[in-house]
Short mmCIF file of C-alpha atoms in Angstrom, two decimals:
data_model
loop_
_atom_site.label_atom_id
_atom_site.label_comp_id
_atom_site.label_asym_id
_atom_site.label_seq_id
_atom_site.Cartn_x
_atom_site.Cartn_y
_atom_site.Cartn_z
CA UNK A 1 -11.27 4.26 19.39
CA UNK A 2 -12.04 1.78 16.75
CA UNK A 3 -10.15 -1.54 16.31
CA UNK A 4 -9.21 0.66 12.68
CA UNK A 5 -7.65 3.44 14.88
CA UNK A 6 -5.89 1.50 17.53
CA UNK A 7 -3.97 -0.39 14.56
CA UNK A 8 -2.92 2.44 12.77
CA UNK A 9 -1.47 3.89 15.70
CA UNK A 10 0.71 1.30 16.35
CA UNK A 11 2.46 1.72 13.38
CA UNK A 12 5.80 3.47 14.29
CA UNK A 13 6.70 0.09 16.61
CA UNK A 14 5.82 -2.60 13.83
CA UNK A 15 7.85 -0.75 11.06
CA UNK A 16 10.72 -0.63 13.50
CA UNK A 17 10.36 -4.51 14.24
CA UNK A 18 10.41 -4.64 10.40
CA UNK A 19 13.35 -2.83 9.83
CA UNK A 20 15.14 -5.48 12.77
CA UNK A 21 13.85 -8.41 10.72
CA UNK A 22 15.68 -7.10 7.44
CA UNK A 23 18.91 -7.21 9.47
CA UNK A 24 18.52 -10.84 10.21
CA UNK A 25 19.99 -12.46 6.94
CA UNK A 26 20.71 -15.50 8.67
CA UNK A 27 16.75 -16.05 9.04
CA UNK A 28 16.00 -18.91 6.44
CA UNK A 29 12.97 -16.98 5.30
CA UNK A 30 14.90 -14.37 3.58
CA UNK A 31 16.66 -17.03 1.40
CA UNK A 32 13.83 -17.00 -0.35
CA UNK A 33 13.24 -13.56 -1.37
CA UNK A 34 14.53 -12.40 -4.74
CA UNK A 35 17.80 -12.08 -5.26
CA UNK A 36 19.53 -9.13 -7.67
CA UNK A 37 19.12 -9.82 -11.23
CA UNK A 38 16.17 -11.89 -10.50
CA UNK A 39 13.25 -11.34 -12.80
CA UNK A 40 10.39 -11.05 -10.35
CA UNK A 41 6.65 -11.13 -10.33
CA UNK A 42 5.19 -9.43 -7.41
CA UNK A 43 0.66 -10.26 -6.78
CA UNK A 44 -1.60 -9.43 -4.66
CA UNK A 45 -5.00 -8.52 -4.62
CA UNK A 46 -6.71 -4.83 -3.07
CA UNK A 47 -4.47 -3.01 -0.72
CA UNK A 48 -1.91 -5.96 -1.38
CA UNK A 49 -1.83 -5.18 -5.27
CA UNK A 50 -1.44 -1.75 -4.56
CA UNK A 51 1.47 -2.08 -1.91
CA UNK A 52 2.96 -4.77 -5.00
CA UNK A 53 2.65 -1.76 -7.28
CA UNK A 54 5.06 0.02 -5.10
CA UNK A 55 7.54 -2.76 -4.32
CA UNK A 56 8.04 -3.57 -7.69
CA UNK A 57 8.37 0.05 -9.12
CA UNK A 58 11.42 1.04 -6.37
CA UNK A 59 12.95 -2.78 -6.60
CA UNK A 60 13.22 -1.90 -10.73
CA UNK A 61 14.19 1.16 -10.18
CA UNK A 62 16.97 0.46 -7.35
CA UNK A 63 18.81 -1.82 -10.37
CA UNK A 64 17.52 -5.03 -8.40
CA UNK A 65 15.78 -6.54 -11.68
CA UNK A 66 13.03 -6.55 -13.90
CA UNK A 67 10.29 -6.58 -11.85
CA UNK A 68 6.24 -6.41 -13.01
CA UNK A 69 3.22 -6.24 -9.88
CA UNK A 70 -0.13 -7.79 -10.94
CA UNK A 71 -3.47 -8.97 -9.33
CA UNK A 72 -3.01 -12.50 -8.67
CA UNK A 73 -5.68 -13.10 -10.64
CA UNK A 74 -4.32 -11.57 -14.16
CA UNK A 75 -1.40 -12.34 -13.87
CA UNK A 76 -0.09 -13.47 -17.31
CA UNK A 77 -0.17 -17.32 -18.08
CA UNK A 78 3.25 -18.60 -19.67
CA UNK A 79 5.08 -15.59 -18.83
CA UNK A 80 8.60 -16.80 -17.06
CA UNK A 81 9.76 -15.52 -13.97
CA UNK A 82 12.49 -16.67 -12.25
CA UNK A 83 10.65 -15.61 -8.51
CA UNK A 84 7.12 -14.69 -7.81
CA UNK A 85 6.35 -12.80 -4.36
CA UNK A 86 2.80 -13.17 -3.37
CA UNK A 87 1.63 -10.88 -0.56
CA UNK A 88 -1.16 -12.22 1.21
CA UNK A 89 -2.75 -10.50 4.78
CA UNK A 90 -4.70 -13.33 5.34
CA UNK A 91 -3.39 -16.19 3.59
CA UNK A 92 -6.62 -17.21 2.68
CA UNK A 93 -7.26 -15.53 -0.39
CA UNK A 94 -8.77 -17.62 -3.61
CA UNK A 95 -7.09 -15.96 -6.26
CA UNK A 96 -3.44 -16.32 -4.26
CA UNK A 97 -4.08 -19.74 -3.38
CA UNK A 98 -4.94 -20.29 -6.83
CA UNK A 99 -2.17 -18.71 -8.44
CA UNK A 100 0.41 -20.45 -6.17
CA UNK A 101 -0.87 -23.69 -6.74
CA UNK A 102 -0.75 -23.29 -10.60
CA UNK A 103 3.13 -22.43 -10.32
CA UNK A 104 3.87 -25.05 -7.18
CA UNK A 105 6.61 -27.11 -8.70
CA UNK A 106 7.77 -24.84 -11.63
CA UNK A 107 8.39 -20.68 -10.53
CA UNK A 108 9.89 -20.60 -6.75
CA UNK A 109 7.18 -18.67 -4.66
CA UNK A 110 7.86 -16.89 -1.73
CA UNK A 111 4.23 -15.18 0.42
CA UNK A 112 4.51 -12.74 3.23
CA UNK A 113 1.77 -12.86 5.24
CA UNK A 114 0.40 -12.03 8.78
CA UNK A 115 -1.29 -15.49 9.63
CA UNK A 116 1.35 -18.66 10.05
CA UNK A 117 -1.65 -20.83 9.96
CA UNK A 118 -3.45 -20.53 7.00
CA UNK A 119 -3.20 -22.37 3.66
CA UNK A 120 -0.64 -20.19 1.81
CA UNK A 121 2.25 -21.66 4.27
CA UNK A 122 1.42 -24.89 2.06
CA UNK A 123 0.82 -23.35 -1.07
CA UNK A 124 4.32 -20.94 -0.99
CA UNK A 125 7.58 -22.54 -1.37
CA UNK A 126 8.89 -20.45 1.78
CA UNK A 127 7.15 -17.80 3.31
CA UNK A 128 7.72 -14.56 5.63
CA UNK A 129 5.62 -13.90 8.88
CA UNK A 130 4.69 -10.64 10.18
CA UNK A 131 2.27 -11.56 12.73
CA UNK A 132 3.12 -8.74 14.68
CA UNK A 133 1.48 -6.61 12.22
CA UNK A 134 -1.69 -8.62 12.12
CA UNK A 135 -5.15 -6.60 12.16
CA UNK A 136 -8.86 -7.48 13.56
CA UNK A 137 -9.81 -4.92 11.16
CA UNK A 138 -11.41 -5.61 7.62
CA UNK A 139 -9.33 -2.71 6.88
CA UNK A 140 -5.78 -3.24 6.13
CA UNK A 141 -3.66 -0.51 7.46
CA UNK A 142 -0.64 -1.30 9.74
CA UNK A 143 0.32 -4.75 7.79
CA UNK A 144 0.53 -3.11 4.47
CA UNK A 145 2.64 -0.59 5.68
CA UNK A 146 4.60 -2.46 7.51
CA UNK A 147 5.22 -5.35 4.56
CA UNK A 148 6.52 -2.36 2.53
CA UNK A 149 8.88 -1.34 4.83
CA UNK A 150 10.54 -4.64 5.35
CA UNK A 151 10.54 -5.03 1.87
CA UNK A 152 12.12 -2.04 0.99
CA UNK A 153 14.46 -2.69 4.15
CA UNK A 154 15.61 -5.72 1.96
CA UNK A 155 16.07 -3.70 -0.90
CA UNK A 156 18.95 -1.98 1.04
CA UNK A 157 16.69 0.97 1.77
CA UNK A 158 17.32 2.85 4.97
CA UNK A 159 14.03 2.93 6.46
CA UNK A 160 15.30 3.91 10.41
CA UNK A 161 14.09 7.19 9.91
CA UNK A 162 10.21 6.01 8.62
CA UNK A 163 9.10 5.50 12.46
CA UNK A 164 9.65 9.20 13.29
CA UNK A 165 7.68 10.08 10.37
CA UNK A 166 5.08 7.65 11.50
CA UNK A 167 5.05 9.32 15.26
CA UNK A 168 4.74 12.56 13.55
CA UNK A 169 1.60 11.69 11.09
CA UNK A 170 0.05 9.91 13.99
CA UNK A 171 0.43 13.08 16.22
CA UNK A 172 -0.14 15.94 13.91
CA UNK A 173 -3.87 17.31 14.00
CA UNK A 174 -6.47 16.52 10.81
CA UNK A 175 -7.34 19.94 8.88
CA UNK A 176 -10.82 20.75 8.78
CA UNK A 177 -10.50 21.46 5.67
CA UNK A 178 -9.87 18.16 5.04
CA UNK A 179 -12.55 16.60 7.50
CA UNK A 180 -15.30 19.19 5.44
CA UNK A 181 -13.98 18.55 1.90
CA UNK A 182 -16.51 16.48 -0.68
CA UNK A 183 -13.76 14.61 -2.70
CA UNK A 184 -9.80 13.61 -3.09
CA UNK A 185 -7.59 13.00 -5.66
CA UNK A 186 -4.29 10.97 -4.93
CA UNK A 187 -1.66 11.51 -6.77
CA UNK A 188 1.61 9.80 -7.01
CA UNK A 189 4.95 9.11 -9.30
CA UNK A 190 7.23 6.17 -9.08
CA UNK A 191 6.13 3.72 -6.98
CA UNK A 192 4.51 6.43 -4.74
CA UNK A 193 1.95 5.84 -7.38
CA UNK A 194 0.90 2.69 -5.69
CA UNK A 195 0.55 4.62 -2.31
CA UNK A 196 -1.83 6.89 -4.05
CA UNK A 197 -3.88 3.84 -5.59
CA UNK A 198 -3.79 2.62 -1.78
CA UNK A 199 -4.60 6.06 -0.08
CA UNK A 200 -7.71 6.27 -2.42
CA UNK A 201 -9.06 2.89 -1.18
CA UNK A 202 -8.55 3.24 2.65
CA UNK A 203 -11.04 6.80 1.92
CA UNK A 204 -13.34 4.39 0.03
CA UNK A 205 -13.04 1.49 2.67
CA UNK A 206 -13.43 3.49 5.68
CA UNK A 207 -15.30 6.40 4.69
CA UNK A 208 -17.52 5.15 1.74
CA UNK A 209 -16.02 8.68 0.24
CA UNK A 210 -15.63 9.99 -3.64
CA UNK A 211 -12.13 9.17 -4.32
CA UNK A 212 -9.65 8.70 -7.39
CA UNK A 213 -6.18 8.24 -7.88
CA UNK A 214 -3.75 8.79 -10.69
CA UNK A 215 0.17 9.23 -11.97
CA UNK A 216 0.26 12.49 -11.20
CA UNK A 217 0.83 13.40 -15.15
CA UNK A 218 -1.87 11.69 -16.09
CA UNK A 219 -4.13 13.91 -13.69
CA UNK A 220 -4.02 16.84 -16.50
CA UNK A 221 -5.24 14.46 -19.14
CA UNK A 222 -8.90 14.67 -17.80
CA UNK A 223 -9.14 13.93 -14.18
CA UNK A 224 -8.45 17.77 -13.20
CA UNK A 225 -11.88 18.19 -14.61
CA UNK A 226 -13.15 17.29 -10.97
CA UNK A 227 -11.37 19.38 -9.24
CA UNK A 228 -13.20 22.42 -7.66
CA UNK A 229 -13.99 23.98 -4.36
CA UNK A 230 -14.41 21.66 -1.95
CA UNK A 231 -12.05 19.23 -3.28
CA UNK A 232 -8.64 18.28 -2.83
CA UNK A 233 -5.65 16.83 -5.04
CA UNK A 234 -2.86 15.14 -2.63
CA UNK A 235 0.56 14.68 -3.89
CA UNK A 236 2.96 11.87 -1.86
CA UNK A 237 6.44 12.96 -2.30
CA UNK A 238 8.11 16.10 -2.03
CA UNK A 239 6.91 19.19 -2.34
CA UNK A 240 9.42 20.72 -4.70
CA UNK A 241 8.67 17.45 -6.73
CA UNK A 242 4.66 18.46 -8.14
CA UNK A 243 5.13 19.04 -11.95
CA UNK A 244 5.89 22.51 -12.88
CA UNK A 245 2.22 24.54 -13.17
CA UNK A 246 0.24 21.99 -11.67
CA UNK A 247 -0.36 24.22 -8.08
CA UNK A 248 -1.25 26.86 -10.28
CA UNK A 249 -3.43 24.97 -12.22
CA UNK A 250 -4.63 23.56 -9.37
CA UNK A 251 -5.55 26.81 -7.51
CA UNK A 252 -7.71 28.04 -10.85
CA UNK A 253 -9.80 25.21 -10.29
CA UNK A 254 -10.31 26.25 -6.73
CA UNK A 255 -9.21 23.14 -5.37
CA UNK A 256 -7.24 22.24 -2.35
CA UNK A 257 -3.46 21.32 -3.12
CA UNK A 258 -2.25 18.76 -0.16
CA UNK A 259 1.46 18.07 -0.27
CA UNK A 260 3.24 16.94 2.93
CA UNK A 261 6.67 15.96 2.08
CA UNK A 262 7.18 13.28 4.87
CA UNK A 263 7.92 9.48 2.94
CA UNK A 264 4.44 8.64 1.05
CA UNK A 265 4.18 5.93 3.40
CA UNK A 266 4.26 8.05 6.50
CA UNK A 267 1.99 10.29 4.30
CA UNK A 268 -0.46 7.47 3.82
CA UNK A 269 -0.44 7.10 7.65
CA UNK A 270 -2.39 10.45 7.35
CA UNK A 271 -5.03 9.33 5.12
CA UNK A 272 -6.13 6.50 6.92
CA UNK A 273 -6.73 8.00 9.94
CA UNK A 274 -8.73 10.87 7.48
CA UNK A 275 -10.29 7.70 6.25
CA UNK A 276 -11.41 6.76 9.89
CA UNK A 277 -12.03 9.83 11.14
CA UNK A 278 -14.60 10.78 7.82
CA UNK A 279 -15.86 7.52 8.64
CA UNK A 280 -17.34 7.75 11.93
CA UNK A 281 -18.41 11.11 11.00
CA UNK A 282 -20.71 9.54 8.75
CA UNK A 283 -21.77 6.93 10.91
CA UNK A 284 -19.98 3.99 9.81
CA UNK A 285 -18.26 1.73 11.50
CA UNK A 286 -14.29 1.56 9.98
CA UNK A 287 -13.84 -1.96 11.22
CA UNK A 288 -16.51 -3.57 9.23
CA UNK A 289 -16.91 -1.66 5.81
CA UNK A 290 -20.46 -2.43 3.80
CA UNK A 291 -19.86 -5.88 2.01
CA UNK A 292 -16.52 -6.78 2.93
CA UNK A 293 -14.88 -9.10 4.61
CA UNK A 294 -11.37 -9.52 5.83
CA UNK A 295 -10.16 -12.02 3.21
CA UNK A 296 -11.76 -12.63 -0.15
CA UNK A 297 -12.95 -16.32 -0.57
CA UNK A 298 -14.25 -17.52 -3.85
CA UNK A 299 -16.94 -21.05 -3.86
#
């Protein structure tokens, strides 16, 4: 197994340790995190943007506060927040570091992170440590998962349940359909959305495949155009939830309709080990995608 596969199957135990932490209130860390009625900026960059995307959509949406996700590098200047939540794998990341620094001593920051001795320890006002979830792998797979677990954890969320759904992605067999098909579409609503933007990186990461995500109602305003035989549109949610005539639409393309109905977390638990799995097919090694590296540095 790949350093790629072993992580993702260890899942199930680090979103369980999350789901402990978030019961710990008395840990000083979680002072830090917003607080209801907070108006909260949530960056990131890659796989950390997307899983920002998601954590700000349900926090919003859960009456917690107004709550916007951006790349830490576009991230408006002069816009006031009264928190900003920077999630950071590595804690080495230029545009972070940057970002932090330029609000140090004005906007509280709080990072989470996997790495207690890097530079964002410094550049955060307080910061939350999941080094149980750290990876060897360029890709990011368990440690984005399990941030957004403990995050929605803090959020109130009940998220006992997500391991089980975890066990079950990890031990259900990949389709062939889905090992043979050419191309994917992810689509998402809600903060699912951001799993979706996610999902379609990890196939692009680990796979070097054809993929594209979308809101899911956006998908009929030209993306569906792609969609043929061969091809598949995923939905993360529940089933009952895909828009009314989109299956049908879906089938007259002669496209593949995926819809699993576990959490679109667990879901994405799925598509990465797709990602790996269409990855070694092809001959590439998961660990060590073409011209990445595991944190972005910037000269």
């Amino acid at each position: 197994m790949s350093r790629t596969e072993i992580e993702i199957a260890t899942q199930p135990e680090c979103w369980s340790r999350a789901a402990e932490l978030a019961r710990r209130p008395d840990d000083p860390a979680y002072s830090a995190m917003p607080r209801p009625g907070e108006r909260v900026a949530v960056v990131g960059c890659g796989t950390s943007w997307f899983m920002a995307q998601a954590y700000a959509t349900l926090r919003e949406s859960g009456g917690h506060g107004e709550t916007d996700a951006f790349p830490a590098s576009e991230m408006p200047a002069g816009r006031a927040y009264d928190r900003v939540v920077a999630l950071t794998r590595s804690g080495t990341t230029s545009e972070v570091l940057e970002l932090l620094g330029r609000l140090r001593g004005g906007t509280p920051t709080v990072a989470v992170t996997a790495d207690p001795a890097t530079p964002v320890m410094d550049a955060a006002d307080a910061a939350v440590v999941l080094d149980f979830a750290d990876e060897t792998s360029v890709v990011q797979t368990r440690f984005a998962t399990t941030q957004l677990v403990l995050l929605r954890a803090l959020l109130g969320e009940e998220v006992g349940h997500l391991g089980a759904q975890a066990a079950s992605a990890l031990a259900e067999p990949l389709p062939e359909a889905l090992l043979g098909a050419e191309q994917f579409t992810f689509l998402g609503r809600g903060w699912a959305y951001g799993i979706a933007q996610e999902a379609a990186l990890k196939m692009r990461e680990a796979a070097g495949a054809w993929t594209e995500s979308y809101p899911v109602m956006e998908y009929r305003h030209g993306p569906i155009s792609i969609t043929g035989p061969g091809r598949v549109a995923w939905w993360f949610g529940d089933p009952a939830a895909v828009p009314d005539g989109l299956p049908k639409e879906i089938a007259r393309t002669g496209g593949q309709l995926v819809a699993l109905g576990r959490d679109p977390v667990a879901d994405l638990v799925v598509v990465q080990r797709l990602a790996a799995a269409l990855g070694a097919a092809r001959g590439l090694d998961p660990d060590n995608p073409p011209h990445l590296t595991r944190s972005v540095i910037l000269t």
